[in-house]
Short mmCIF file of C-alpha atoms and ligand atoms in Angstrom, two decimals:
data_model
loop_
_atom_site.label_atom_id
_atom_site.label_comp_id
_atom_site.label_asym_id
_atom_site.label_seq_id
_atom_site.Cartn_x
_atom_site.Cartn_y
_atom_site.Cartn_z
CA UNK I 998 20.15 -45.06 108.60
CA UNK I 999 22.00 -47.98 107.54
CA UNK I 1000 21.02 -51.34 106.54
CA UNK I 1001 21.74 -55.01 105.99
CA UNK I 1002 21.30 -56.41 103.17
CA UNK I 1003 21.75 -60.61 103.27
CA UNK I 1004 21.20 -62.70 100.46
CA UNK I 1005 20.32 -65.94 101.83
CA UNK I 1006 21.80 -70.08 100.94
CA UNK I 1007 25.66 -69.58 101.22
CA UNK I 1008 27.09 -72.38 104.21
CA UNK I 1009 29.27 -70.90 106.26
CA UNK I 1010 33.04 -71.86 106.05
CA UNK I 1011 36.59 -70.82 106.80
CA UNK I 1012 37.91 -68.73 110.00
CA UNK I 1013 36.72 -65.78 112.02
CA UNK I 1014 38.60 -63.67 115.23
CA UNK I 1015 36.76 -62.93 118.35
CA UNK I 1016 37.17 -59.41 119.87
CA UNK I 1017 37.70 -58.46 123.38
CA UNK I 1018 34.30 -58.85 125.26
CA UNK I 1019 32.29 -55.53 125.50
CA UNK I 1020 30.68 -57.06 128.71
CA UNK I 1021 34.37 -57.13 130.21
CA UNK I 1022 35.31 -53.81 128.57
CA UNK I 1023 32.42 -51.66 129.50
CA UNK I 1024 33.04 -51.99 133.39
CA UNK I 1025 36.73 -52.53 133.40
CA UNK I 1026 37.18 -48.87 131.50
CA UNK I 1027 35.15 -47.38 134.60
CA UNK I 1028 37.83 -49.25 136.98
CA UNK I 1029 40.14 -46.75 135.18
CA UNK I 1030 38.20 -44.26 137.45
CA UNK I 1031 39.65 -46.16 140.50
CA UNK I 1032 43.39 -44.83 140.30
CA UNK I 1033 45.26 -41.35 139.33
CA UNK I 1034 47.73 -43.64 137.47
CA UNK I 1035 47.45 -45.03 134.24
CA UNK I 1036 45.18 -48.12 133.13
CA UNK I 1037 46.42 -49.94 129.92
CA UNK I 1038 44.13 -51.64 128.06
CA UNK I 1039 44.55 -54.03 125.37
CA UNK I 1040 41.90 -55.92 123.20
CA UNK I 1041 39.67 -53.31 123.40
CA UNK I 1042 36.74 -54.14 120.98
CA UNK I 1043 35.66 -50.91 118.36
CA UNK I 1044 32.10 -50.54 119.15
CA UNK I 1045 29.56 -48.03 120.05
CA UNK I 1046 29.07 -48.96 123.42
CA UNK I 1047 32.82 -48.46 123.73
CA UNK I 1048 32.89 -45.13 122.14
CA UNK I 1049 29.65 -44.13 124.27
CA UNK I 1050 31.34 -44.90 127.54
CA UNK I 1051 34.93 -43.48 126.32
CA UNK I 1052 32.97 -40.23 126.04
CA UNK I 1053 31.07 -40.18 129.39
CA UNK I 1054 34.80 -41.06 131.24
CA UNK I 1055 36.35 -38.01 129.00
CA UNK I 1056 33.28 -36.23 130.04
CA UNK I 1057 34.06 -36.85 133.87
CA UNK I 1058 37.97 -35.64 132.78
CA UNK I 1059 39.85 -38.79 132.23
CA UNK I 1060 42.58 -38.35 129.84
CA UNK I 1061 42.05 -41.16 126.77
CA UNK I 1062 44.57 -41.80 124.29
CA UNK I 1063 43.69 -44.78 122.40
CA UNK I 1064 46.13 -46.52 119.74
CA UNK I 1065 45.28 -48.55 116.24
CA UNK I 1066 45.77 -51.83 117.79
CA UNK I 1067 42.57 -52.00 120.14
CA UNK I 1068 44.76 -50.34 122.78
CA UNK I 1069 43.87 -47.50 125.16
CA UNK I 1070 45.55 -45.27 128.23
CA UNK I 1071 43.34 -44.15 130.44
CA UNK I 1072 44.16 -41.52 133.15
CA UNK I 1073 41.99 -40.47 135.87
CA UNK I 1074 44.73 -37.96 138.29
CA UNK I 1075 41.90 -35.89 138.98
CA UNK I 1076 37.90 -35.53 137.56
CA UNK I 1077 36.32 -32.32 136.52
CA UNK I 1078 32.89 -33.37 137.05
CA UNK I 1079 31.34 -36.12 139.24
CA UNK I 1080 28.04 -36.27 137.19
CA UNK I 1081 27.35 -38.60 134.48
CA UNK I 1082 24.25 -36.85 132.71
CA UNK I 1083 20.96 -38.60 131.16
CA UNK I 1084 22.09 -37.12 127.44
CA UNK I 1085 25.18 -39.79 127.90
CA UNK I 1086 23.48 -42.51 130.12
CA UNK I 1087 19.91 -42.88 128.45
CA UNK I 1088 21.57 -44.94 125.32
CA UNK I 1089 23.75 -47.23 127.52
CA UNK I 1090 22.41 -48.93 130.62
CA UNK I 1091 25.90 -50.02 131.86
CA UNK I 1092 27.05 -46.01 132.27
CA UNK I 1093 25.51 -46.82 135.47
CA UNK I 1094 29.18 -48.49 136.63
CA UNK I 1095 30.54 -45.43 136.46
CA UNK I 1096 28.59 -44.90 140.13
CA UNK I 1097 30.75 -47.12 142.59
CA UNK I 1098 33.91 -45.98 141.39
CA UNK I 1099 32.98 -42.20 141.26
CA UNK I 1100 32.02 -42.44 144.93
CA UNK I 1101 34.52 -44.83 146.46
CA UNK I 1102 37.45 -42.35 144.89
CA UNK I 1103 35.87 -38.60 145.35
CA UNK I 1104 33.04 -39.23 147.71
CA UNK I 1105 30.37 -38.09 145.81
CA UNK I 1106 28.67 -39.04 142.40
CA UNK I 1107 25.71 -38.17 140.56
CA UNK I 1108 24.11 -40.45 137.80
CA UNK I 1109 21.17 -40.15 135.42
CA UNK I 1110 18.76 -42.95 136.15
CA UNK I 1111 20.30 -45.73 132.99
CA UNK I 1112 18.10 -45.75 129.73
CA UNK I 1113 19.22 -48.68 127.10
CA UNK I 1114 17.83 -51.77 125.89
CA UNK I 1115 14.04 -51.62 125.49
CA UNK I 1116 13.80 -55.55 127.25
CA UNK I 1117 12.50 -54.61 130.43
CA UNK I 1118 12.31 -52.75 133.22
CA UNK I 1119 15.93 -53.58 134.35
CA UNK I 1120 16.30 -50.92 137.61
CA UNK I 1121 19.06 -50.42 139.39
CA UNK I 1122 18.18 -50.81 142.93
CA UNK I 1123 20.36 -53.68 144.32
CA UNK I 1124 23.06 -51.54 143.20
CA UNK I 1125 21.65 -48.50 145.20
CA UNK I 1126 20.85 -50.88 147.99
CA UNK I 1127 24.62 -52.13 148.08
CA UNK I 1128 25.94 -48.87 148.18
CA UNK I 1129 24.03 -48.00 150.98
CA UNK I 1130 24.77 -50.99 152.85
CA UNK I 1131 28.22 -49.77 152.24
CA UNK I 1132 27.53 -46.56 154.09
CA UNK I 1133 26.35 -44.09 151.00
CA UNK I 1134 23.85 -41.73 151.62
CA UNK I 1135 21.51 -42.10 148.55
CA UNK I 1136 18.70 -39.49 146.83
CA UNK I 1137 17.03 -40.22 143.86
CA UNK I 1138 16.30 -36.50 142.50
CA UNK I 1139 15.16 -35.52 139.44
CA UNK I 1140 15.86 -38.84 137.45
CA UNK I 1141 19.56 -38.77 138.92
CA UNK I 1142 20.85 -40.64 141.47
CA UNK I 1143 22.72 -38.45 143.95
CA UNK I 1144 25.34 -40.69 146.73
CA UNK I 1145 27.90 -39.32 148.91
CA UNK I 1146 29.84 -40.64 151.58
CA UNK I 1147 33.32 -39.18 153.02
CA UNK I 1148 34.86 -42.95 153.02
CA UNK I 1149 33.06 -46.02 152.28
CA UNK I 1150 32.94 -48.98 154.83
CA UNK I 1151 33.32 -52.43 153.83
CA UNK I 1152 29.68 -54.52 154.42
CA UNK I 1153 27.59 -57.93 154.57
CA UNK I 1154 25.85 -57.46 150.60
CA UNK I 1155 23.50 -60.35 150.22
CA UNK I 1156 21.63 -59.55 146.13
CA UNK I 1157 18.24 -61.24 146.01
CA UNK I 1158 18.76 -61.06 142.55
CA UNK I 1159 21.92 -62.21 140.81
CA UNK I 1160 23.17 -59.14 138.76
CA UNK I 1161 26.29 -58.78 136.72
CA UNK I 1162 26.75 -55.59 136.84
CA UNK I 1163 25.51 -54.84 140.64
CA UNK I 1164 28.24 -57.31 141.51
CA UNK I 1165 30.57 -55.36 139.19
CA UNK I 1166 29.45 -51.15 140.64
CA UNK I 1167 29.69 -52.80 144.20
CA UNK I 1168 33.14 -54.78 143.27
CA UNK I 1169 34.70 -52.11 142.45
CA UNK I 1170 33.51 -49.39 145.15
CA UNK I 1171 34.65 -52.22 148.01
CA UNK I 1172 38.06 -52.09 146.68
CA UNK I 1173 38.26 -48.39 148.18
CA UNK I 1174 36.47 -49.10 151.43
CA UNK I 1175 37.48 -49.08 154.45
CA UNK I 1176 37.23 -52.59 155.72
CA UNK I 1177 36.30 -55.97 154.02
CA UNK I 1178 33.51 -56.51 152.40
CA UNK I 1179 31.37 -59.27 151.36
CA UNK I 1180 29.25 -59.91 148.18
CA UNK I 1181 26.56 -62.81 148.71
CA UNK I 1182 24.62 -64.45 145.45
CA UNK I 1183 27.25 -62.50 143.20
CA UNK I 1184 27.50 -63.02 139.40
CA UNK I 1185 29.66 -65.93 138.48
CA UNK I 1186 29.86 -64.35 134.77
CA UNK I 1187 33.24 -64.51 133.10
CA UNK I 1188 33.38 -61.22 132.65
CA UNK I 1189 33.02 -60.71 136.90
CA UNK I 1190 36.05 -62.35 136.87
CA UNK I 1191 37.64 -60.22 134.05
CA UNK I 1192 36.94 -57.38 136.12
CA UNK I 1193 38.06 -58.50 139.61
CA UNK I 1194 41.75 -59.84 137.63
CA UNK I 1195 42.21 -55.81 136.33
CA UNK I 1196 41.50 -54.58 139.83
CA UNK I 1197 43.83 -57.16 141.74
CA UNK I 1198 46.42 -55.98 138.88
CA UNK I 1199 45.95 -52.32 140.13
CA UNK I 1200 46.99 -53.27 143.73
CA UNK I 1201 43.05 -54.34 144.64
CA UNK I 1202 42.14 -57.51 147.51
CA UNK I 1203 39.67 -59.87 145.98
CA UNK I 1204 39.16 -63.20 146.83
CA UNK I 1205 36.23 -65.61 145.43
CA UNK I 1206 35.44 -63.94 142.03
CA UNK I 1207 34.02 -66.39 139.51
CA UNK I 1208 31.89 -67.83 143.28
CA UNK I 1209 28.63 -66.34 144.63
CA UNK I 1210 30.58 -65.10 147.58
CA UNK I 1211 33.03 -62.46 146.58
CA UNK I 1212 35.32 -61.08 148.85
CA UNK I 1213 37.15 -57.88 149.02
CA UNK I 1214 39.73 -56.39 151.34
CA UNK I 1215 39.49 -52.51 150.72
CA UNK I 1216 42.92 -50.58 150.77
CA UNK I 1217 43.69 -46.70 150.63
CA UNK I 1218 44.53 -46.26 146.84
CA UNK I 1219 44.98 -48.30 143.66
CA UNK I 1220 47.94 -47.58 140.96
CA UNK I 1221 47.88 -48.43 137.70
CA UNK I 1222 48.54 -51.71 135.41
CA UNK I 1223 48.27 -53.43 132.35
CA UNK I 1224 45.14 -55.58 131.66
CA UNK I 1225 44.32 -57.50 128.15
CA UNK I 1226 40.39 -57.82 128.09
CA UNK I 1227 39.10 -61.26 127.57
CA UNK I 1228 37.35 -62.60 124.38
CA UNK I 1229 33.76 -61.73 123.59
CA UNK I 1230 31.75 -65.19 124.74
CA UNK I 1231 28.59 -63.78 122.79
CA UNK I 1232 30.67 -62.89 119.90
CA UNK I 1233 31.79 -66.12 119.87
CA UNK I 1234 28.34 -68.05 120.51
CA UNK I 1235 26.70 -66.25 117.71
CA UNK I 1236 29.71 -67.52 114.71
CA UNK I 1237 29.14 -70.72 116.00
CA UNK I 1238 25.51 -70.51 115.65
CA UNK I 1239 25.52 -69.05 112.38
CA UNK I 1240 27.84 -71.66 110.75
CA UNK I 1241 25.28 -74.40 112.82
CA UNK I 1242 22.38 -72.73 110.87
CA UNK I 1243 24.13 -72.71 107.59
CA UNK I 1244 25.27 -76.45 107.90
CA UNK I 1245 29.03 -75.16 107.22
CA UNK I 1246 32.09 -76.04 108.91
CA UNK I 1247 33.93 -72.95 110.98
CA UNK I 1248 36.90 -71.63 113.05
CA UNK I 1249 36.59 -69.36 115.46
CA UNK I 1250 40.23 -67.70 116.96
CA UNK I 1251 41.15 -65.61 119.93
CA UNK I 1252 38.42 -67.22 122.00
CA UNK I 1253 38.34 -69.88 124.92
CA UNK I 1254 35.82 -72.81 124.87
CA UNK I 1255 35.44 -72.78 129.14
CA UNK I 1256 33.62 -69.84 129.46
CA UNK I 1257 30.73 -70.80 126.82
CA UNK I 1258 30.59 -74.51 127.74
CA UNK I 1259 26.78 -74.56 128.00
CA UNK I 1260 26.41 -72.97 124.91
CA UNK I 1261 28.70 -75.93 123.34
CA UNK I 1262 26.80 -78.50 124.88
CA UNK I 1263 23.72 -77.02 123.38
CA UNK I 1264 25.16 -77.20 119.94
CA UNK I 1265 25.91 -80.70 120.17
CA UNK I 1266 22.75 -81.14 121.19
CA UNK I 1267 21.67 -79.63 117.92
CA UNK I 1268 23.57 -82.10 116.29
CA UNK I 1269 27.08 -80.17 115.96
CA UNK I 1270 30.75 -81.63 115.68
CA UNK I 1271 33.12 -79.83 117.86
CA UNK I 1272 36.64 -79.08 118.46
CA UNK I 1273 38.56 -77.06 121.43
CA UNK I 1274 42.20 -75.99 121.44
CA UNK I 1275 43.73 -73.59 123.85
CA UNK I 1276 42.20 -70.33 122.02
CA UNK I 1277 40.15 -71.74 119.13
CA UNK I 1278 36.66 -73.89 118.27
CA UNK I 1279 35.95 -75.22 115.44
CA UNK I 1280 32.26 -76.30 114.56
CA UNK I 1281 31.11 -78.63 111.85
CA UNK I 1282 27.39 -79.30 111.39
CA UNK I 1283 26.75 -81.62 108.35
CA UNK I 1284 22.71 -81.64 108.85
CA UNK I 1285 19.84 -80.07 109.33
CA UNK I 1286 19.75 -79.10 113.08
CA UNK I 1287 17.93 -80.76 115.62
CA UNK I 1288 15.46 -78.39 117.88
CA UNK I 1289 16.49 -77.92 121.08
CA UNK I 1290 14.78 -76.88 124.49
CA UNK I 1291 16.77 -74.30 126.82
CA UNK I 1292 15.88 -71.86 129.36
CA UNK I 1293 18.00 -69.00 130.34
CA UNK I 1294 19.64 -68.22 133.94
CA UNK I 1295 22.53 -66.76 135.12
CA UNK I 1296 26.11 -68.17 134.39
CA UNK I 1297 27.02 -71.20 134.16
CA UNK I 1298 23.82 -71.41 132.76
CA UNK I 1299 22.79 -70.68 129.53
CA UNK I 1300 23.24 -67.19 128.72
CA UNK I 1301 20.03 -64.94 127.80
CA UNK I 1302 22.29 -63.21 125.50
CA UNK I 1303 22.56 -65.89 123.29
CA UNK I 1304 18.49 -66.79 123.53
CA UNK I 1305 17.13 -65.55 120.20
CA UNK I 1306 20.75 -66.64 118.24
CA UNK I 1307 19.19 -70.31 119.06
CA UNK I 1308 15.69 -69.06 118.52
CA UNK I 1309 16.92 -68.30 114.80
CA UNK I 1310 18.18 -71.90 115.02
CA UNK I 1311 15.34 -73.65 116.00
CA UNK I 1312 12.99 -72.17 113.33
CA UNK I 1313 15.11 -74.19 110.58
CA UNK I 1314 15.87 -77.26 112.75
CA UNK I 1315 14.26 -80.48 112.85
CA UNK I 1316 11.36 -80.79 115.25
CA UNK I 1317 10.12 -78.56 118.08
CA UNK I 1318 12.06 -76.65 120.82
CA UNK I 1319 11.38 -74.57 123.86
CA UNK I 1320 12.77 -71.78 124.31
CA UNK I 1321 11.87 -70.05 128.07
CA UNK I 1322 13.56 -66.44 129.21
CA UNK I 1323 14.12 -66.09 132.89
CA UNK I 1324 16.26 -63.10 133.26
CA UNK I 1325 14.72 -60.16 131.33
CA UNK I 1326 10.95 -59.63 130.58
CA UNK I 1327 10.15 -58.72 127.34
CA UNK I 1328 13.09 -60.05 125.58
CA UNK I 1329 11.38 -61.73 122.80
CA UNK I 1330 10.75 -59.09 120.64
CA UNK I 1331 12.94 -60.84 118.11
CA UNK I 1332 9.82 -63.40 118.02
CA UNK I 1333 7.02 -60.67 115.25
CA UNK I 1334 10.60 -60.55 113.23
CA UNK I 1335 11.14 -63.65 112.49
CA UNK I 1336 7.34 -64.69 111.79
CA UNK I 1337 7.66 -62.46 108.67
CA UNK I 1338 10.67 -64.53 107.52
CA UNK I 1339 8.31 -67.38 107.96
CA UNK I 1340 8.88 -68.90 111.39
CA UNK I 1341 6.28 -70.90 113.28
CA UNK I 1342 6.38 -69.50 116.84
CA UNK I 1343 4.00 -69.17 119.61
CA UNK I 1344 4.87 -67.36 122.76
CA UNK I 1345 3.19 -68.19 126.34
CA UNK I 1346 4.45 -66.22 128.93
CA UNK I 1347 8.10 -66.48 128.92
CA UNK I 1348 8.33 -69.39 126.68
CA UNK I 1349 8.48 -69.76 123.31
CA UNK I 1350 7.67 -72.92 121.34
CA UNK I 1351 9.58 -73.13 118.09
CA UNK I 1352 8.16 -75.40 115.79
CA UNK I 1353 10.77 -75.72 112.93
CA UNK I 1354 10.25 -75.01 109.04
CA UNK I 1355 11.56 -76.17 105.86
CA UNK I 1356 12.47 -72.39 104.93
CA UNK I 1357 12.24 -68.90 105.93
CA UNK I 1358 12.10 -66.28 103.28
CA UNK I 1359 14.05 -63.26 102.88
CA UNK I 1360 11.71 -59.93 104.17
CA UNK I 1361 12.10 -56.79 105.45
CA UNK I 1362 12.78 -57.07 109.01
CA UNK I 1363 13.34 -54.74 111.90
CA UNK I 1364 16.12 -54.95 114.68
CA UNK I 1365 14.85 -54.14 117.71
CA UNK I 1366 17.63 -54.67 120.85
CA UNK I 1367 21.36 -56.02 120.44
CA UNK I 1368 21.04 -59.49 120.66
CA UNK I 1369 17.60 -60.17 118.57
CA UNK I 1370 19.18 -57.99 116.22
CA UNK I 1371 21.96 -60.50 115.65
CA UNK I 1372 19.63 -63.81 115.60
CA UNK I 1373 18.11 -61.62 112.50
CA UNK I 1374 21.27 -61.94 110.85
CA UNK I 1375 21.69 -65.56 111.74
CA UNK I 1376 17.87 -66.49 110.48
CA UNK I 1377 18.14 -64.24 106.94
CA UNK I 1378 21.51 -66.10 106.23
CA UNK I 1379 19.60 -69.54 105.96
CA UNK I 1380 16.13 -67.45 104.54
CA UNK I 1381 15.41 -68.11 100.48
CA UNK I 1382 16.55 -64.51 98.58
CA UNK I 1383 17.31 -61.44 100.47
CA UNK I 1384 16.57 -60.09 103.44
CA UNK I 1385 16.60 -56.33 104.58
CA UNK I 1386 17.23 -55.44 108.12
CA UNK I 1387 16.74 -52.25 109.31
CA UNK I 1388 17.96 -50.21 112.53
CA UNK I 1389 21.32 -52.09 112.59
CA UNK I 1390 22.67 -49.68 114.87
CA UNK I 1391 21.84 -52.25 117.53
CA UNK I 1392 24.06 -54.10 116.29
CA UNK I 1393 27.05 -51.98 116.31
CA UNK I 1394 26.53 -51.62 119.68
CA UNK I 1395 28.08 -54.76 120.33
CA UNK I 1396 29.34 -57.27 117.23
CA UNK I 1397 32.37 -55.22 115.81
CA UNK I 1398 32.60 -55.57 111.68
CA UNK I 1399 29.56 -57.90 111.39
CA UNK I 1400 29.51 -57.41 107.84
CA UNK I 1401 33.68 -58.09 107.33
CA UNK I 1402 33.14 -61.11 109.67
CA UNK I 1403 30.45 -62.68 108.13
CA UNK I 1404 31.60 -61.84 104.03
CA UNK I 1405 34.87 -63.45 105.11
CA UNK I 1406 33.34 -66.83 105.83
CA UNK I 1407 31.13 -66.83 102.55
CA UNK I 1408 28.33 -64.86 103.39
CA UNK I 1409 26.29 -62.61 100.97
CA UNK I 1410 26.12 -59.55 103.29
CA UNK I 1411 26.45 -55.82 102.58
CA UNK I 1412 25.41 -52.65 104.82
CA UNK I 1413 23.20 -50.28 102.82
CA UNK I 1414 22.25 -46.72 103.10
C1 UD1 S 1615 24.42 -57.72 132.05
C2 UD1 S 1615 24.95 -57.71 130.64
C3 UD1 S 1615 23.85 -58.08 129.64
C4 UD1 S 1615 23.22 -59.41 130.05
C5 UD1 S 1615 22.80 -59.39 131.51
C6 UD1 S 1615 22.32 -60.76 131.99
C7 UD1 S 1615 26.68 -56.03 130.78
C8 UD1 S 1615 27.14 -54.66 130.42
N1 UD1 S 1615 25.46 -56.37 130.36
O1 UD1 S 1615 23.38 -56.74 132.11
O2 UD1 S 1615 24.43 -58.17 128.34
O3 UD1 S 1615 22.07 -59.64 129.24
O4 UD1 S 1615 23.90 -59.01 132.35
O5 UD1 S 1615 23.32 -61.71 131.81
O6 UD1 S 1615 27.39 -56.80 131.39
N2 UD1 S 1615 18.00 -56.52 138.49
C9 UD1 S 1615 17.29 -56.00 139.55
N3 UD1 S 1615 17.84 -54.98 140.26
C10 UD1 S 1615 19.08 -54.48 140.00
C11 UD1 S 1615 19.81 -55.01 138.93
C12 UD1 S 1615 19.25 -56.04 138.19
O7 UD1 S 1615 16.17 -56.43 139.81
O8 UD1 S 1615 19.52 -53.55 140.70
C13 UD1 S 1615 17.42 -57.62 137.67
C14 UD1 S 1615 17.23 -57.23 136.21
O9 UD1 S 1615 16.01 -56.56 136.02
C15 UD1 S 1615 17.26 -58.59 135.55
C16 UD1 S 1615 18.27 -59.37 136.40
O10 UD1 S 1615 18.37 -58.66 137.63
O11 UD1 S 1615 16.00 -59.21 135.63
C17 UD1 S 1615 19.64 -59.50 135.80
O12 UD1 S 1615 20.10 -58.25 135.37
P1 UD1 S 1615 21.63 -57.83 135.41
O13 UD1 S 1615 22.48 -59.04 135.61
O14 UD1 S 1615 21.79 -56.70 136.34
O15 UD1 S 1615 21.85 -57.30 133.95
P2 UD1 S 1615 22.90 -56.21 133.53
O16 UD1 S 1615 24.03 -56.24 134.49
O17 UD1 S 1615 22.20 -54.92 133.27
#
């Protein structure tokens, strides 16, 4: 299985391009489901969770030609099977968006109960729940969840939970139904909106994306259209954390600054020199980082995604920082990791006090979900000597040529066997 090897010390400097954003990409290839016409999609970002998904929709019998420029056709003029099974589900949580479309088009769709990340119990019910609302008759059987219904009808959804990609499954079944439907306490997230401007380019109704009330006009079919996915936020958050952690000065292209503003003003916070243009940021941090207390909640808010990235920071940084986790139990598994690179943390609940440290040292270290995996990155490039981390595959899942990315701004990275 293969492993990083980072030599710690080197500052970060010089320029790095986003991809597209596998958040936006992962839902808006099941919207492909929504039409027998053809979806173009550009900025597609090579990852596993891409690949993973492309095979459950060729599994289902849409047609996939993808091109060498992050491009892909997708084709959906009729499915061969309505069932996503557990063998393709279990590693990716978000094959569960395959369910809305599935059953808005063909009136029937069965899905293995989602596996993925081990950072809590994440279920699926207000997604269930919404389809119901909606009209679906719904069976749990056998770890799969079963839903027909001839046509869907357009509902009141109010989520008493804000969910990104329950907004997303029940966004994209209500473009199908028959009526209007409305989506109270939806996700604001970016990528919501991503989504919602794909659809309305395939013929869809959708007012109020990027709100908490989302609302959408169903119509009989959709047809197909040409849709550039947006740049990775995450992606972007973590190459401006690791040149913050590094004290080096970065670029980062093919990005937008107004859908991570939180995460900026947390890096100034930290003590960080920045600069927007139209699809660029540049960072400059020319100290040690200051500590700094966040929580996590749902956008605008600061994203749990990037939580342990600014864990990593606060372990170097001057002083002592909070760091509390509101959306996912269990998601600081990153914490065990970093005490053997020599980080003072203790965790209470869902909060973790960082108290920072002169140095980490290089260790052996273990990745253990996508995003602690890449603070482990971030904390072995400032750690004295090397570092060894092992089970990268997390990482594939969602940071596309980590090890290019990183070499090209200085860094003393390679992936071992
Ligand atoms: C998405 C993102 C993930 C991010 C997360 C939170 C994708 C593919 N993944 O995950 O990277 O970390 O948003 O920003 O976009 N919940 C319920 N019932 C449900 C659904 C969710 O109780 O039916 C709870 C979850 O357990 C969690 C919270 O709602 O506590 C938010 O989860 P949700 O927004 O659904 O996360 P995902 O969409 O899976």
């Amino acid at each position: 299985m293969d492993k990083l090897a980072i030599q710690g010390g080197a500052r970060l400097s010089g320029e790095v391009r986003i991809s597209g954003a596998k958040n936006a990409a992962l839902p808006i290839l099941c919207a492909g489901l929504l039409s027998a016409d053809t979806l173009h999609l550009e900025n597609l970002p090579k990852l596993k969770d891409i690949s993973t998904s492309l095979t459950l929709l060729g599994h289902l019998g849409m047609q996939v030609s993808l091109d060498d420029q992050g491009g892909v056709a997708l084709q959906a003029a009729h499915l061969d099977k309505l069932e996503a099974p557990y063998e393709l589900v279990k590693t990716m949580r978000a094959s569960i968006l395959v369910l809305g479309p599935i059953l808005a088009r063909y009136g029937e769709a069965r899905v293995s109960l989602p596996g993925g990340c081990a950072i809590g119990s994440r279920p699926v019910d207000l997604h269930i729940k919404g389809l119901q609302a909606m009209g679906a008759e719904i069976n749990i059987e056998h770890g799969y969840i079963h839903a027909k219904a001839s046509r869907l009808k357009g509902a009141r959804i109010f989520m008493d939970t804000v969910t990104v990609t329950g907004t997303e499954n029940l966004m994209m079944a209500a473009t199908l139904a028959d009526g209007t439907t409305f989506l109270e306490n939806a996700a604001r997230e970016p990528e919501v909106v991503d989504l919602a401007n794909c659809l309305i380019a395939m013929g869809a109704r959708i007012e109020g994306a990027g709100s908490d009330v989302i609302v959408i006009e169903g119509v009989d079919k959709l047809h197909g259209a040409t849709h550039k996915i947006m740049p990775d936020r995450i992606e972007t958050g973590t190459y401006l954390v690791a040149a913050a952690i590094t004290q080096g000065q970065i670029r980062v292209l093919n990005t937008r600054a107004d859908i991570i503003e939180s995460v900026l003003d947390k890096l100034r916070e930290a003590g960080a020199h920045i600069d927007v243009g139209n699809d660029w940021i540049s960072l400059e941090m020319r100290t040690r980082p200051k500590a700094v207390n966040l929580k996590t909640a749902p956008y605008p808010a600061f994203p749990t995604d990037m939580q342990a990235q600014f864990m990593a920071l606060n372990c170097i940084a001057e002083g002592v920082g909070t760091v509390t986790e509101t959306i996912f139990e269990n998601r600081f598994m990153h914490v065990q990791e970093m005490q053997r690179l020599g980080a003072d943390i203790s965790v209470e609940g869902n909060t973790a006090l960082v108290r920072g440290v002169d140095k980490l040292e290089g260790a052996v270290v273990m990745a253990t979900d996508l995003r602690a995996s890449a603070s482990l990155v971030l904390a072995a490039l400032v750690a004295e000597g090397e570092s060894i981390i092992e089970r990268i595959y997390h990482i594939d899942r969602g940071y596309e040529c980590i090890e290019e990315k990183f070499a090209q701004l200085g860094a003393s990275i390679r992936r071992v066997k």
